[in-house]
Amino acid sequence: MFKPDLPLDPKAKHHPVVLAHEARRASDLQVRIADAITKFAGSMLFVYLHAVLFTVWMLWVERSPWPTLTLVVSLEAIFLSTFVMIGQNRQAAFQQAKADHDFVEQELELKTNTELTRAIHAMTTELHRRLVAQQQDGG
């Protein structure tokens, strides 16, 4: 599976859809921002930071933190789920583009193989015809 947060290895040969996907991502500021947020939100640093911040908030900042904390956590969950859906939509689009590309390539390969098989059959038939004719002529 394609990992959008990993840079492409410039020495490796990449699927054309991967290259096109990477170029689109790099050219769109909103996508780069969403990728950065998703990358951070999916890290253990995000978890640790929240554990510390919520602990400090609950113990030292507010006397009754629950209403405000509930609001903040709910809003954060709404935004994070949106970023997850954005990532899933991009991944689905990437997979569809790759599947379309692979289908076209496989159809071309099938057509080429069919043409080669027909050419081999025609040559084999002609070779067989000539050998039979040569044997009948006394050869």
mmCIF file of C-alpha atoms in Angstrom:
data_model
loop_
_atom_site.group_PDB
_atom_site.id
_atom_site.type_symbol
_atom_site.label_atom_id
_atom_site.label_comp_id
_atom_site.label_asym_id
_atom_site.label_seq_id
_atom_site.Cartn_x
_atom_site.Cartn_y
_atom_site.Cartn_z
ATOM 1 C CA MET A 1 0.000 0.000 0.000
ATOM 2 C CA PHE A 2 1.187 3.508 -0.773
ATOM 3 C CA LYS A 3 2.317 5.462 2.281
ATOM 4 C CA PRO A 4 1.730 9.185 1.666
ATOM 5 C CA ASP A 5 3.948 10.285 4.566
ATOM 6 C CA LEU A 6 7.030 8.452 3.291
ATOM 7 C CA PRO A 7 9.194 10.207 0.697
ATOM 8 C CA LEU A 8 9.726 8.359 -2.561
ATOM 9 C CA ASP A 9 13.116 6.759 -3.080
ATOM 10 C CA PRO A 10 14.563 8.620 -6.099
ATOM 11 C CA LYS A 11 16.726 5.586 -6.992
ATOM 12 C CA ALA A 12 13.774 3.201 -7.221
ATOM 13 C CA LYS A 13 11.461 2.817 -10.191
ATOM 14 C CA HIS A 14 7.935 3.868 -9.239
ATOM 15 C CA HIS A 15 4.537 3.128 -10.684
ATOM 16 C CA PRO A 16 3.341 6.015 -12.923
ATOM 17 C CA VAL A 17 0.249 6.468 -10.764
ATOM 18 C CA VAL A 18 2.441 6.821 -7.665
ATOM 19 C CA LEU A 19 4.487 9.527 -9.391
ATOM 20 C CA ALA A 20 1.371 11.393 -10.548
ATOM 21 C CA HIS A 21 -0.190 11.080 -7.086
ATOM 22 C CA GLU A 22 2.972 12.398 -5.433
ATOM 23 C CA ALA A 23 3.166 15.324 -7.872
ATOM 24 C CA ARG A 24 -0.486 16.279 -7.197
ATOM 25 C CA ARG A 25 0.069 16.085 -3.444
ATOM 26 C CA ALA A 26 3.208 18.201 -3.629
ATOM 27 C CA SER A 27 1.483 20.879 -5.712
ATOM 28 C CA ASP A 28 -1.550 21.326 -3.436
ATOM 29 C CA LEU A 29 -0.981 23.320 -0.248
ATOM 30 C CA GLN A 30 -4.201 22.096 1.369
ATOM 31 C CA VAL A 31 -3.230 18.473 0.785
ATOM 32 C CA ARG A 32 0.233 19.088 2.238
ATOM 33 C CA ILE A 33 -1.334 20.686 5.324
ATOM 34 C CA ALA A 34 -3.790 17.789 5.704
ATOM 35 C CA ASP A 35 -0.929 15.298 5.301
ATOM 36 C CA ALA A 36 1.129 17.070 7.973
ATOM 37 C CA ILE A 37 -1.791 17.150 10.417
ATOM 38 C CA THR A 38 -2.679 13.520 9.728
ATOM 39 C CA LYS A 39 0.950 12.469 10.127
ATOM 40 C CA PHE A 40 1.208 14.292 13.478
ATOM 41 C CA ALA A 41 -2.207 13.106 14.709
ATOM 42 C CA GLY A 42 -1.208 9.519 13.938
ATOM 43 C CA SER A 43 1.951 9.670 16.030
ATOM 44 C CA MET A 44 2.743 8.721 19.599
ATOM 45 C CA LEU A 45 3.963 12.296 20.154
ATOM 46 C CA PHE A 46 0.358 13.404 19.614
ATOM 47 C CA VAL A 47 -0.825 10.907 22.245
ATOM 48 C CA TYR A 48 1.840 11.904 24.774
ATOM 49 C CA LEU A 49 1.236 15.600 24.220
ATOM 50 C CA HIS A 50 -2.494 15.199 24.771
ATOM 51 C CA ALA A 51 -1.998 13.107 27.886
ATOM 52 C CA VAL A 52 0.249 15.797 29.387
ATOM 53 C CA LEU A 53 -1.918 18.737 28.280
ATOM 54 C CA PHE A 54 -5.169 17.194 29.517
ATOM 55 C CA THR A 55 -3.561 16.199 32.825
ATOM 56 C CA VAL A 56 -2.228 19.727 33.360
ATOM 57 C CA TRP A 57 -5.577 21.187 32.372
ATOM 58 C CA MET A 58 -7.570 18.926 34.690
ATOM 59 C CA LEU A 59 -5.236 19.295 37.681
ATOM 60 C CA TRP A 60 -4.026 22.897 37.548
ATOM 61 C CA VAL A 61 -5.818 25.068 34.986
ATOM 62 C CA GLU A 62 -9.520 24.703 35.699
ATOM 63 C CA ARG A 63 -11.350 23.834 38.843
ATOM 64 C CA SER A 64 -14.148 22.106 36.919
ATOM 65 C CA PRO A 65 -12.576 21.160 33.574
ATOM 66 C CA TRP A 66 -15.177 18.686 32.333
ATOM 67 C CA PRO A 67 -17.580 20.922 30.358
ATOM 68 C CA THR A 68 -14.792 22.752 28.540
ATOM 69 C CA LEU A 69 -12.641 19.653 28.196
ATOM 70 C CA THR A 70 -15.578 17.741 26.728
ATOM 71 C CA LEU A 71 -16.169 20.529 24.219
ATOM 72 C CA VAL A 72 -12.509 20.685 23.196
ATOM 73 C CA VAL A 73 -12.168 16.918 22.871
ATOM 74 C CA SER A 74 -15.393 16.695 20.845
ATOM 75 C CA LEU A 75 -14.309 19.444 18.459
ATOM 76 C CA GLU A 76 -10.894 17.850 18.092
ATOM 77 C CA ALA A 77 -12.513 14.485 17.344
ATOM 78 C CA ILE A 78 -14.668 16.089 14.653
ATOM 79 C CA PHE A 79 -11.632 17.628 12.958
ATOM 80 C CA LEU A 80 -9.478 14.508 13.289
ATOM 81 C CA SER A 81 -12.203 12.291 11.849
ATOM 82 C CA THR A 82 -12.475 14.722 8.939
ATOM 83 C CA PHE A 83 -8.733 14.412 8.302
ATOM 84 C CA VAL A 84 -9.045 10.628 8.438
ATOM 85 C CA MET A 85 -11.842 10.755 5.850
ATOM 86 C CA ILE A 86 -9.792 13.101 3.648
ATOM 87 C CA GLY A 87 -6.947 10.596 3.799
ATOM 88 C CA GLN A 88 -9.270 7.699 3.021
ATOM 89 C CA ASN A 89 -10.761 9.563 0.055
ATOM 90 C CA ARG A 90 -7.293 10.315 -1.305
ATOM 91 C CA GLN A 91 -6.231 6.704 -0.779
ATOM 92 C CA ALA A 92 -9.359 5.471 -2.592
ATOM 93 C CA ALA A 93 -8.694 7.861 -5.496
ATOM 94 C CA PHE A 94 -5.088 6.687 -5.639
ATOM 95 C CA GLN A 95 -6.129 3.014 -5.642
ATOM 96 C CA GLN A 96 -8.699 3.671 -8.387
ATOM 97 C CA ALA A 97 -6.150 5.499 -10.555
ATOM 98 C CA LYS A 98 -3.662 2.663 -10.059
ATOM 99 C CA ALA A 99 -6.303 0.049 -10.873
ATOM 100 C CA ASP A 100 -7.293 1.961 -14.039
ATOM 101 C CA HIS A 101 -3.652 2.249 -15.113
ATOM 102 C CA ASP A 102 -2.984 -1.431 -14.396
ATOM 103 C CA PHE A 103 -6.113 -2.432 -16.349
ATOM 104 C CA VAL A 104 -4.973 -0.491 -19.419
ATOM 105 C CA GLU A 105 -1.474 -1.994 -19.182
ATOM 106 C CA GLN A 106 -2.836 -5.526 -18.765
ATOM 107 C CA GLU A 107 -5.184 -5.101 -21.714
ATOM 108 C CA LEU A 108 -2.265 -3.911 -23.856
ATOM 109 C CA GLU A 109 -0.164 -6.863 -22.707
ATOM 110 C CA LEU A 110 -3.018 -9.274 -23.461
ATOM 111 C CA LYS A 111 -3.429 -7.781 -26.948
ATOM 112 C CA THR A 112 0.323 -8.029 -27.589
ATOM 113 C CA ASN A 113 0.445 -11.632 -26.350
ATOM 114 C CA THR A 114 -2.552 -12.532 -28.529
ATOM 115 C CA GLU A 115 -0.878 -10.997 -31.582
ATOM 116 C CA LEU A 116 2.368 -12.861 -30.830
ATOM 117 C CA THR A 117 0.489 -16.127 -30.372
ATOM 118 C CA ARG A 118 -1.281 -15.633 -33.711
ATOM 119 C CA ALA A 119 2.022 -14.828 -35.435
ATOM 120 C CA ILE A 120 3.674 -17.935 -33.944
ATOM 121 C CA HIS A 121 0.701 -20.031 -35.001
ATOM 122 C CA ALA A 122 0.859 -18.638 -38.546
ATOM 123 C CA MET A 123 4.618 -19.304 -38.795
ATOM 124 C CA THR A 124 4.234 -22.803 -37.344
ATOM 125 C CA THR A 125 1.425 -23.576 -39.782
ATOM 126 C CA GLU A 126 3.488 -22.285 -42.725
ATOM 127 C CA LEU A 127 6.573 -24.209 -41.584
ATOM 128 C CA HIS A 128 4.471 -27.359 -41.237
ATOM 129 C CA ARG A 129 2.961 -26.817 -44.706
ATOM 130 C CA ARG A 130 6.418 -26.416 -46.264
ATOM 131 C CA LEU A 131 7.824 -29.488 -44.512
ATOM 132 C CA VAL A 132 4.861 -31.604 -45.609
ATOM 133 C CA ALA A 133 5.175 -30.257 -49.186
ATOM 134 C CA GLN A 134 8.923 -30.974 -49.177
ATOM 135 C CA GLN A 135 8.332 -34.536 -48.003
ATOM 136 C CA GLN A 136 5.685 -35.107 -50.644
ATOM 137 C CA ASP A 137 8.022 -33.803 -53.373
ATOM 138 C CA GLY A 138 10.475 -36.538 -52.500
ATOM 139 C CA GLY A 139 12.648 -34.738 -50.022
#
